[in-house]
Amino acid sequence: MPEIRSERAEGYPSLTAREHWRAYAKGMLTEVLFVLGLAAIGLGLAAIAMVIWG
Amino acid sequence: MIIRPRREDHLVIGKYTGKILVGVGLLMVVPLVTSVAFAEWDTALDFVISMMVFFIFGFGTQWACRTEKDLAWSHGLVVASGSWIWATILGALPHYLSGHEGSYLDAMFDVMSGYTTTGLYLIQDLDHISHGLNMWRHVLTYAGGQGIVVIALTFLFKGTAGAYKVYVGEGKDERLLPNVVNTARAIWLVSLAYLAVGTTALWLAAMWLGQAPVRAFLHGAWVFMGAWSTGGFAPQSYNTMYYHSVLYEVLVLIIFVAGSFNFALHWAVWTGKRREIVRNLETVSFAVSLTIATAVATFWLAKLGVYPDVMALARKAFYQLASGHTTTGFSTIYSRAFVTQWGPVGMAATIFAMAIGASAASTAGGIKAMRIGLITKAFFADIRRAVAPESALVRERYHHVRDHMLDDGVVRIAMGITVAYVTMYGVASLLGMLHGIPVIESVFEGVSAGSNTGLSCGITAPSMPWDMKAAYIVFMWLGRLEFMSVFALVGYGISAVRGR
């Protein structure tokens, strides 16, 4: 989001401006997907462990 | 050499400590309003008394320490660490007045555990405390996760030139934006956005599970605060096992792992650099060590046959390990199950995860994934140097928001802090052993306190010896502030008495 970055020099006059919220939502979604990816690894490890020892 | 502080130094430290105490006192408005809303008049009175004490100390100190001088670096460190002590001593009042604590030391333990986002607690009959007190427990852990100083920076400092020096003293040395006050506001923006979304999700999930709307909302807000701050406080003594729900556990997992991310990472991802989440050294290091710890615990538990199927094993193993690694301390097993079911290998995997912790400049504690990543990179760079031709120049880079050169200074600082943490873990473990507690349990509980995690194998209880309670308070404080500002406070105290 270059328009957000360009505001850095001006000290972010408004962090809560409406035009930023779409980028914020995408950021939050990216983080959620990352955590779900880690959880999927945990589930995969459990599946492998149960196949070997279960 | 430590220079003896002069009168002006005392004044500037007192002035800013007073400002921060007023900020913390203002937080009590939230539990006070909660108490009034639920007609808990005794609890409301406790908060009125406590707020008065905060304001008398806060405004009184500011008045007594009137000065135009601004903060120096050493002042900032002393203010940050000293504020946490005063905020703990005064913040324990509502706990103590509630009658749910065995002593004032127990009340201070719970408050320091809250501010430092540890999550260990000594409060008695947790399932029947008032809504107001429960709100205070969770507000103080949420505020502690943000950083007490960040609160004051946001609302009270108003762009003071020295504000950044207090901010660094609290262990948050990332500037997301050129202005430190705007950095504090950006941190709040991320946290409040997650608060709104996370609380709503947990509220709806709890209602779907059968809780009444008001109760579901309160639980949603409190569990969110405990999760986001990686604090681990929950409204029920069974912690998040109380809900017996995969959906609730997944929501909580998302919140506490997101809460453990560096605020600089949040800000980068939220402002368009979404690939940062898989490139950043901290998240890569965290993902690798979490996978290792989970693999060890999962394979061990499967071999023991503790859980009957894949889902049960994944739910218990990954949840506890992720909770431990993010230093949250939420659990979905009984405390003693670590000893009676997980055994030494399962506990060792959890200790490994807790000791490392999550990201710097986040709400999490522990050594931090960044430092482990830096030390690992430096180790492999040294190996490459050893096998490379003598004339070869081996340079190492790491990525954290942007590319950085891995120089010796960065590695030395990371090693220094890591050694300090390991030493603290050792002392905390030894203390338990001296009280006759088995080695693995002593290490588990000591690392949990020092890394601000809060998972317990059953040692932390009101019946715990007083010296362990006092020592754990210090370990939680040291771990949260990452030593430097605490050492500065100790140095200030010594030099005030006899330094030159």
Coordinates of C-alpha atoms in Angstrom, one line a residue:
Chain A
M1 CA 0.0 0.0 0.0
P2 CA 2.2 2.8 -1.2
E3 CA -0.2 5.5 -0.2
I4 CA 0.1 4.4 3.4
R5 CA 3.9 4.2 3.2
S6 CA 4.2 7.7 1.8
E7 CA 2.6 9.1 4.9
R8 CA 5.5 7.9 7.0
A9 CA 7.4 11.1 6.5
E10 CA 4.4 13.1 7.7
G11 CA 4.1 11.0 10.9
Y12 CA 0.9 9.2 10.0
P13 CA -1.6 12.0 10.5
S14 CA -4.5 9.6 10.7
L15 CA -3.9 5.9 11.4
T16 CA -7.6 5.3 11.5
A17 CA -8.5 6.8 8.1
R18 CA -11.1 4.8 6.2
E19 CA -8.8 4.1 3.3
H20 CA -6.4 2.1 5.5
W21 CA -8.9 -0.4 6.8
R22 CA -8.9 -2.6 3.7
A23 CA -5.1 -3.1 4.1
Y24 CA -5.5 -3.7 7.8
A25 CA -8.2 -6.4 7.2
K26 CA -6.0 -8.2 4.7
G27 CA -3.1 -8.0 7.2
M28 CA -5.2 -9.5 9.9
L29 CA -6.4 -12.3 7.5
T30 CA -2.8 -13.1 6.6
E31 CA -1.9 -13.5 10.2
V32 CA -4.9 -15.8 10.8
L33 CA -3.9 -18.0 7.9
F34 CA -0.4 -18.2 9.2
V35 CA -1.6 -19.5 12.6
L36 CA -3.9 -22.0 10.9
G37 CA -0.9 -23.2 8.9
L38 CA 1.0 -23.8 12.0
A39 CA -2.0 -25.7 13.5
A40 CA -2.1 -27.8 10.4
I41 CA 1.5 -28.8 11.0
G42 CA 0.6 -29.8 14.5
L43 CA -2.3 -31.9 13.2
G44 CA 0.0 -33.5 10.6
L45 CA 2.5 -34.4 13.3
A46 CA -0.2 -36.0 15.4
A47 CA -1.4 -38.0 12.4
I48 CA 2.1 -39.3 11.7
A49 CA 2.7 -40.1 15.4
M50 CA -0.6 -42.1 15.6
V51 CA 0.2 -44.0 12.5
I52 CA 3.6 -45.0 14.0
W53 CA 2.5 -45.6 17.6
G54 CA -1.2 -45.4 17.7
Chain B
M1 CA 31.4 4.0 37.4
I2 CA 27.9 5.0 38.6
I3 CA 27.5 8.7 39.2
R4 CA 25.5 9.7 42.3
P5 CA 22.1 11.0 41.2
R6 CA 21.4 14.6 42.0
R7 CA 18.2 16.2 43.2
E8 CA 17.2 17.0 39.6
D9 CA 17.5 13.3 38.7
H10 CA 15.2 12.3 41.6
L11 CA 12.7 14.9 40.5
V12 CA 12.5 13.9 36.9
I13 CA 12.2 10.2 37.8
G14 CA 9.5 11.0 40.4
K15 CA 7.6 13.2 37.9
Y16 CA 7.4 10.6 35.2
T17 CA 6.7 7.8 37.7
G18 CA 3.8 9.8 39.0
K19 CA 2.4 10.3 35.4
I20 CA 2.5 6.5 34.8
L21 CA 0.8 5.8 38.1
V22 CA -2.0 8.2 37.2
G23 CA -2.3 6.3 33.9
V24 CA -2.6 3.0 35.7
G25 CA -5.1 4.4 38.2
L26 CA -7.3 5.5 35.3
L27 CA -7.5 1.9 34.1
M28 CA -9.5 1.1 37.2
V29 CA -12.4 3.0 35.7
V30 CA -13.1 -0.1 33.6
P31 CA -13.5 -2.6 36.6
L32 CA -15.3 0.2 38.6
V33 CA -17.9 0.6 35.9
T34 CA -18.2 -3.2 35.6
S35 CA -18.8 -3.5 39.4
V36 CA -21.5 -0.7 39.3
A37 CA -23.2 -2.3 36.3
F38 CA -23.5 -5.6 38.2
A39 CA -24.4 -4.0 41.5
E40 CA -21.3 -5.3 43.2
W41 CA -21.1 -2.4 45.6
D42 CA -18.4 -3.8 47.9
T43 CA -16.1 -4.4 44.9
A44 CA -16.9 -0.9 43.5
L45 CA -15.9 0.6 46.9
D46 CA -12.6 -1.4 46.7
F47 CA -11.9 0.2 43.3
V48 CA -12.8 3.7 44.5
I49 CA -10.4 3.4 47.4
S50 CA -7.7 2.0 45.1
M51 CA -8.1 4.7 42.5
M52 CA -7.9 7.4 45.2
V53 CA -4.6 5.8 46.4
F54 CA -3.2 5.8 42.9
F55 CA -4.2 9.4 42.3
I56 CA -2.9 10.6 45.6
F57 CA 0.5 8.9 44.9
G58 CA 0.5 9.8 41.2
F59 CA -0.5 13.5 41.4
G60 CA 1.3 13.9 44.7
T61 CA 4.5 12.6 43.3
Q62 CA 4.2 14.9 40.2
W63 CA 3.5 17.9 42.5
A64 CA 6.4 17.1 44.8
C65 CA 8.7 16.5 41.9
R66 CA 8.0 19.5 39.8
T67 CA 10.7 20.1 37.2
E68 CA 11.2 21.2 33.6
K69 CA 14.1 18.8 33.0
D70 CA 13.4 16.1 30.5
L71 CA 14.4 12.4 30.7
A72 CA 17.9 11.1 30.0
W73 CA 18.3 7.4 29.0
S74 CA 19.2 6.3 32.5
H75 CA 16.1 8.1 33.9
G76 CA 13.9 6.3 31.3
L77 CA 15.2 2.9 32.4
V78 CA 14.7 3.7 36.1
V79 CA 11.2 5.1 35.5
A80 CA 10.1 2.1 33.5
S81 CA 11.3 -0.5 36.0
G82 CA 10.3 1.5 39.1
S83 CA 6.8 2.2 37.7
W84 CA 6.1 -1.5 37.5
I85 CA 7.0 -2.0 41.2
W86 CA 4.8 0.9 42.4
A87 CA 2.0 -0.2 40.1
T88 CA 2.2 -3.7 41.5
I89 CA 2.3 -2.5 45.2
L90 CA -0.7 -0.2 44.6
G91 CA -2.5 -2.3 42.1
A92 CA -2.7 -5.2 44.6
L93 CA -5.2 -3.2 46.7
P94 CA -8.4 -4.4 45.0
H95 CA -7.2 -8.0 45.1
Y96 CA -6.4 -7.7 48.8
L97 CA -9.6 -5.9 49.7
S98 CA -11.7 -8.5 47.9
G99 CA -10.8 -11.1 50.6
H100 CA -9.8 -13.7 47.9
E101 CA -6.1 -13.4 48.6
G102 CA -4.3 -15.1 51.5
S103 CA -1.9 -12.2 52.1
Y104 CA -0.8 -8.9 50.5
L105 CA 2.2 -10.8 49.1
D106 CA -0.3 -13.1 47.3
A107 CA -2.1 -10.1 45.9
M108 CA 1.1 -8.6 44.7
F109 CA 2.0 -11.9 43.1
D110 CA -1.2 -11.9 41.1
V111 CA -0.9 -8.3 40.0
M112 CA 2.8 -8.7 38.9
S113 CA 1.7 -11.9 37.1
G114 CA -1.0 -9.9 35.4
Y115 CA 1.2 -6.9 34.4
T116 CA 4.0 -9.2 33.2
T117 CA 1.5 -11.3 31.3
T118 CA 2.6 -14.4 33.1
G119 CA -0.7 -15.9 34.2
L120 CA 0.3 -17.8 37.4
Y121 CA -2.1 -17.0 40.2
L122 CA -2.6 -17.4 43.9
I123 CA -6.1 -16.0 44.1
Q124 CA -8.5 -18.3 45.9
D125 CA -11.9 -19.5 44.8
L126 CA -11.4 -18.0 41.4
D127 CA -14.7 -19.4 40.1
H128 CA -16.6 -17.1 42.5
I129 CA -14.8 -13.8 42.4
S130 CA -16.8 -10.7 41.4
H131 CA -17.2 -9.5 37.8
G132 CA -15.4 -6.3 38.7
L133 CA -12.3 -8.1 40.1
N134 CA -12.3 -10.5 37.2
M135 CA -12.4 -7.4 34.9
W136 CA -9.5 -5.9 36.8
R137 CA -7.4 -9.1 36.5
H138 CA -7.9 -9.1 32.7
V139 CA -7.6 -5.4 32.1
L140 CA -4.2 -5.3 34.0
T141 CA -2.9 -8.2 31.9
Y142 CA -4.1 -6.6 28.7
A143 CA -2.6 -3.3 29.7
G144 CA 0.6 -5.0 30.9
G145 CA 0.9 -6.7 27.5
Q146 CA 0.6 -3.3 25.8
G147 CA 3.1 -2.0 28.3
I148 CA 2.3 0.2 31.2
V149 CA 4.5 2.9 29.6
V150 CA 2.8 2.6 26.3
I151 CA -0.5 3.5 28.0
A152 CA 1.1 6.6 29.5
L153 CA 2.8 7.5 26.3
T154 CA -0.5 7.3 24.4
F155 CA -2.6 9.3 26.8
L156 CA -0.3 11.4 29.0
F157 CA 3.1 12.2 27.6
K158 CA 1.9 14.1 24.5
G159 CA 5.1 13.9 22.4
T160 CA 7.6 14.5 25.2
A161 CA 11.1 14.2 23.8
G162 CA 12.2 11.8 26.5
A163 CA 9.2 9.5 26.2
Y164 CA 11.0 7.1 23.9
K165 CA 13.6 6.5 26.6
V166 CA 10.9 5.2 29.0
Y167 CA 9.4 3.2 26.2
V168 CA 12.8 1.4 25.5
G169 CA 13.1 0.8 29.2
E170 CA 10.0 -1.3 29.1
G171 CA 11.6 -3.7 26.5
K172 CA 9.8 -2.4 23.5
D173 CA 12.5 -0.9 21.3
E174 CA 10.7 -1.0 18.0
R175 CA 9.6 2.3 16.4
L176 CA 6.9 1.5 13.9
L177 CA 6.5 5.2 13.0
P178 CA 8.9 8.1 13.2
N179 CA 7.1 9.5 16.3
V180 CA 7.2 7.3 19.4
V181 CA 3.7 8.5 20.5
N182 CA 2.3 7.5 17.1
T183 CA 4.1 4.2 17.5
A184 CA 2.3 3.7 20.8
R185 CA -1.0 4.6 19.0
A186 CA -0.3 2.2 16.2
I187 CA 0.3 -0.6 18.8
W188 CA -3.1 0.4 20.3
L189 CA -4.7 0.3 16.8
V190 CA -3.6 -3.2 16.1
S191 CA -4.6 -4.4 19.6
L192 CA -8.0 -2.7 19.6
A193 CA -8.8 -4.0 16.2
Y194 CA -8.0 -7.5 17.4
L195 CA -10.0 -6.8 20.6
A196 CA -13.1 -6.0 18.6
V197 CA -12.9 -8.9 16.2
G198 CA -11.6 -11.4 18.7
T199 CA -14.1 -10.6 21.5
T200 CA -17.0 -10.8 19.0
A201 CA -15.8 -14.1 17.7
L202 CA -15.4 -15.6 21.2
W203 CA -18.7 -14.1 22.3
L204 CA -20.6 -15.7 19.4
A205 CA -18.8 -19.0 19.9
A206 CA -19.7 -19.0 23.6
M207 CA -23.3 -18.3 22.9
W208 CA -23.3 -21.1 20.4
L209 CA -21.9 -23.3 23.1
G210 CA -24.8 -22.4 25.4
Q211 CA -23.7 -19.5 27.5
A212 CA -26.1 -16.6 28.2
P213 CA -25.4 -13.5 26.1
V214 CA -24.0 -11.3 28.9
R215 CA -21.9 -14.1 30.4
A216 CA -20.7 -15.1 27.0
F217 CA -19.6 -11.5 26.3
L218 CA -17.7 -11.1 29.5
H219 CA -16.0 -14.5 29.0
G220 CA -15.2 -13.4 25.4
A221 CA -13.7 -10.1 26.5
W222 CA -11.7 -11.7 29.3
V223 CA -10.4 -14.7 27.4
F224 CA -9.5 -12.3 24.6
M225 CA -7.5 -10.1 27.0
G226 CA -5.8 -13.2 28.5
A227 CA -4.9 -14.5 25.0
W228 CA -3.9 -11.4 23.2
S229 CA -1.6 -10.3 26.0
T230 CA -0.2 -13.8 26.1
G231 CA -1.1 -13.5 29.8
G232 CA -3.0 -16.7 30.3
F233 CA -5.5 -15.4 32.9
A234 CA -9.0 -16.8 32.4
P235 CA -12.2 -16.3 34.3
Q236 CA -12.5 -20.0 35.4
S237 CA -10.0 -22.1 37.3
Y238 CA -10.2 -24.8 34.6
N239 CA -8.8 -22.1 32.3
T240 CA -9.7 -22.7 28.6
M241 CA -10.4 -26.4 29.3
Y242 CA -13.7 -25.0 30.8
Y243 CA -15.2 -24.6 27.3
H244 CA -14.5 -28.1 26.0
S245 CA -14.8 -26.8 22.4
V246 CA -12.5 -27.2 19.4
L247 CA -14.0 -24.0 17.9
Y248 CA -13.2 -22.0 21.0
E249 CA -9.7 -23.5 21.2
V250 CA -8.9 -22.6 17.6
L251 CA -10.2 -19.0 18.1
V252 CA -8.1 -18.6 21.3
L253 CA -5.1 -20.2 19.5
I254 CA -5.3 -17.6 16.7
I255 CA -5.6 -14.8 19.2
F256 CA -2.7 -15.8 21.4
V257 CA -0.3 -16.6 18.5
A258 CA -1.2 -13.3 16.8
G259 CA -0.7 -11.6 20.2
S260 CA 2.8 -13.0 20.4
F261 CA 3.9 -11.4 17.1
N262 CA 6.2 -8.4 17.1
F263 CA 4.2 -5.2 16.7
A264 CA 6.7 -4.2 13.9
L265 CA 5.7 -7.4 12.1
H266 CA 2.0 -6.6 12.6
W267 CA 2.5 -3.1 11.2
A268 CA 4.5 -4.4 8.2
V269 CA 1.8 -7.0 7.4
W270 CA -1.0 -4.6 8.0
T271 CA 0.5 -1.9 5.7
G272 CA 0.9 -4.1 2.7
K273 CA 4.1 -6.2 3.3
R274 CA 2.2 -9.5 3.7
R275 CA 5.0 -11.8 2.7
E276 CA 6.9 -10.4 5.7
I277 CA 5.2 -13.1 7.8
V278 CA 7.0 -15.9 6.1
R279 CA 10.3 -14.0 5.6
N280 CA 10.8 -12.5 9.0
L281 CA 13.5 -14.2 11.1
E282 CA 11.3 -14.1 14.2
T283 CA 8.4 -16.0 12.7
V284 CA 10.7 -18.4 10.9
S285 CA 12.6 -19.1 14.1
F286 CA 9.3 -19.4 16.0
A287 CA 7.8 -21.8 13.5
V288 CA 10.9 -24.1 13.5
S289 CA 11.2 -24.3 17.2
L290 CA 7.5 -24.8 17.7
T291 CA 7.5 -27.6 15.2
I292 CA 10.5 -29.3 16.9
A293 CA 8.9 -29.0 20.4
T294 CA 5.5 -30.2 19.1
A295 CA 7.1 -33.1 17.3
V296 CA 8.9 -34.3 20.4
A297 CA 5.9 -34.0 22.7
T298 CA 3.5 -35.4 20.1
F299 CA 5.6 -38.5 19.3
W300 CA 6.2 -39.1 23.0
L301 CA 2.6 -38.8 24.0
A302 CA 1.6 -41.1 21.1
K303 CA 4.1 -43.6 22.2
L304 CA 2.7 -43.5 25.8
G305 CA -0.8 -43.8 24.4
V306 CA -2.0 -40.9 26.5
Y307 CA -4.6 -39.7 24.0
P308 CA -6.9 -42.0 22.0
D309 CA -7.0 -40.5 18.5
V310 CA -5.3 -38.0 16.2
M311 CA -7.7 -35.1 17.0
A312 CA -7.3 -35.5 20.8
L313 CA -3.5 -35.7 20.5
A314 CA -3.3 -32.7 18.2
R315 CA -5.7 -30.7 20.4
K316 CA -3.8 -31.3 23.6
A317 CA -0.2 -31.4 22.3
F318 CA -0.2 -28.5 19.9
Y319 CA -2.3 -26.3 22.1
Q320 CA -0.1 -26.6 25.2
L321 CA 3.1 -26.3 23.2
A322 CA 1.8 -23.2 21.2
S323 CA 0.6 -21.8 24.5
G324 CA 4.0 -22.4 26.1
H325 CA 6.0 -21.1 23.2
T326 CA 4.0 -17.9 22.9
T327 CA 4.3 -17.7 26.7
T328 CA 0.6 -17.5 27.1
G329 CA 0.0 -20.1 29.7
F330 CA -3.5 -21.2 28.6
S331 CA -4.1 -24.9 29.1
T332 CA -6.6 -27.5 28.3
I333 CA -5.2 -30.1 30.6
Y334 CA -5.0 -30.2 34.4
S335 CA -1.8 -28.8 35.9
R336 CA -0.7 -32.1 37.4
A337 CA -1.3 -33.8 34.1
F338 CA 2.1 -32.5 33.0
V339 CA 3.6 -34.6 35.7
T340 CA 1.3 -37.6 35.7
Q341 CA 0.5 -37.9 31.9
W342 CA 3.1 -36.0 29.9
G343 CA 6.1 -37.2 31.9
P344 CA 9.7 -35.9 31.7
V345 CA 10.0 -35.8 27.9
G346 CA 6.6 -34.0 27.4
M347 CA 7.6 -31.5 30.2
A348 CA 11.1 -31.0 28.7
A349 CA 9.5 -30.1 25.3
T350 CA 7.3 -27.6 27.0
I351 CA 10.2 -26.2 29.0
F352 CA 12.1 -25.8 25.8
A353 CA 9.2 -23.9 24.2
M354 CA 8.6 -21.7 27.2
A355 CA 12.2 -20.8 27.7
I356 CA 12.5 -19.5 24.1
G357 CA 9.3 -17.6 24.1
A358 CA 8.0 -15.7 21.1
S359 CA 8.7 -12.3 19.5
A360 CA 10.5 -9.3 20.9
A361 CA 8.5 -6.0 21.1
S362 CA 5.3 -8.1 21.5
T363 CA 3.3 -9.1 24.6
A364 CA 5.3 -12.3 24.9
G365 CA 8.2 -13.2 27.3
G366 CA 11.1 -15.6 27.2
I367 CA 14.5 -15.3 25.5
K368 CA 12.6 -14.5 22.2
A369 CA 12.6 -16.1 18.8
M370 CA 14.7 -13.3 17.3
R371 CA 17.6 -13.9 19.6
I372 CA 17.5 -17.7 19.0
G373 CA 17.4 -17.0 15.2
L374 CA 20.3 -14.6 15.4
I375 CA 22.5 -16.9 17.5
T376 CA 21.7 -19.9 15.2
K377 CA 22.5 -17.8 12.1
A378 CA 25.8 -16.6 13.7
F379 CA 26.6 -20.3 14.7
F380 CA 26.2 -21.5 11.1
A381 CA 28.1 -18.4 9.8
D382 CA 31.0 -19.4 12.0
I383 CA 31.0 -22.9 10.6
R384 CA 31.0 -21.5 7.1
R385 CA 33.9 -19.3 8.0
A386 CA 35.8 -22.2 9.4
V387 CA 35.4 -24.3 6.2
A388 CA 35.8 -21.4 3.8
P389 CA 39.2 -20.5 2.3
E390 CA 41.1 -18.0 4.5
S391 CA 40.8 -15.2 2.0
A392 CA 37.0 -15.7 1.8
L393 CA 34.7 -13.0 3.4
V394 CA 31.7 -14.7 4.9
R395 CA 28.8 -12.2 5.5
E396 CA 25.5 -13.1 7.0
R397 CA 22.2 -11.2 6.6
Y398 CA 18.9 -11.6 8.4
H399 CA 15.4 -10.2 7.6
H400 CA 13.3 -8.3 10.1
V401 CA 11.0 -5.9 8.2
R402 CA 14.0 -5.2 6.1
D403 CA 17.4 -6.8 5.5
H404 CA 20.1 -6.3 8.1
M405 CA 23.7 -7.3 8.3
L406 CA 24.4 -9.8 11.1
D407 CA 27.3 -8.1 12.8
D408 CA 29.2 -9.2 16.0
G409 CA 27.6 -6.4 18.1
V410 CA 24.0 -7.7 17.4
V411 CA 25.1 -11.3 18.2
R412 CA 26.9 -10.2 21.4
I413 CA 23.8 -8.4 22.7
A414 CA 21.6 -11.4 21.8
M415 CA 24.0 -13.8 23.6
G416 CA 24.2 -11.5 26.6
I417 CA 20.4 -11.4 27.1
T418 CA 20.2 -15.1 26.5
V419 CA 22.8 -15.9 29.1
A420 CA 20.9 -13.6 31.5
Y421 CA 17.7 -15.5 30.9
V422 CA 19.3 -18.9 31.2
T423 CA 21.0 -17.8 34.5
M424 CA 17.6 -16.6 35.8
Y425 CA 15.9 -19.9 34.8
G426 CA 18.7 -21.8 36.6
V427 CA 18.3 -19.7 39.8
A428 CA 14.5 -20.1 39.7
S429 CA 14.8 -23.9 39.2
L430 CA 17.4 -24.2 42.0
L431 CA 15.1 -22.3 44.4
G432 CA 12.4 -25.0 43.9
M433 CA 14.9 -27.8 44.3
L434 CA 16.0 -26.3 47.6
H435 CA 12.4 -26.5 48.8
G436 CA 12.5 -30.3 48.0
I437 CA 10.5 -30.1 44.7
P438 CA 11.6 -32.7 42.1
V439 CA 14.0 -31.3 39.5
I440 CA 11.8 -31.4 36.4
E441 CA 8.9 -29.8 38.3
S442 CA 11.2 -27.1 39.7
V443 CA 12.6 -26.3 36.3
F444 CA 9.2 -26.3 34.7
E445 CA 7.7 -23.9 37.2
G446 CA 10.8 -21.7 37.4
V447 CA 11.1 -21.3 33.6
S448 CA 7.4 -20.7 33.4
A449 CA 7.7 -17.8 35.9
G450 CA 10.9 -16.3 34.4
S451 CA 9.6 -16.6 30.8
N452 CA 6.2 -15.0 31.8
T453 CA 4.4 -18.1 30.5
G454 CA 2.1 -19.2 33.4
L455 CA 1.8 -22.9 32.7
S456 CA 1.9 -24.7 36.0
C457 CA 2.6 -28.2 37.0
G458 CA 0.9 -27.6 40.3
I459 CA 3.7 -25.9 42.3
T460 CA 2.3 -22.4 42.3
A461 CA -0.4 -22.4 44.9
P462 CA -1.3 -20.2 48.0
S463 CA 0.5 -22.8 50.1
M464 CA 3.8 -22.2 48.3
P465 CA 6.6 -20.9 50.6
W466 CA 6.6 -17.1 50.9
D467 CA 10.2 -16.8 49.6
M468 CA 9.3 -18.6 46.4
K469 CA 6.4 -16.3 45.9
A470 CA 8.6 -13.2 46.5
A471 CA 11.3 -14.7 44.2
Y472 CA 8.8 -15.5 41.4
I473 CA 7.6 -11.9 41.6
V474 CA 11.2 -10.7 40.9
F475 CA 11.7 -13.3 38.2
M476 CA 8.4 -12.3 36.4
W477 CA 9.5 -8.6 36.6
L478 CA 13.1 -9.3 35.4
G479 CA 11.8 -11.5 32.6
R480 CA 9.3 -9.0 31.3
L481 CA 11.6 -6.0 31.4
E482 CA 14.5 -8.0 30.0
F483 CA 17.0 -7.1 32.8
M484 CA 18.4 -3.9 31.5
S485 CA 16.0 -1.4 33.1
V486 CA 15.9 -3.5 36.3
F487 CA 19.7 -3.4 36.6
A488 CA 19.5 0.3 35.9
L489 CA 17.1 0.7 38.9
V490 CA 19.3 -1.3 41.1
G491 CA 22.3 0.7 40.0
Y492 CA 20.4 3.9 40.7
G493 CA 19.4 2.7 44.2
I494 CA 23.0 1.8 45.0
S495 CA 24.5 5.0 43.7
A496 CA 21.9 7.1 45.5
V497 CA 23.1 5.5 48.7
R498 CA 26.8 5.3 48.1
G499 CA 27.8 5.8 44.5
R500 CA 29.9 8.6 43.1

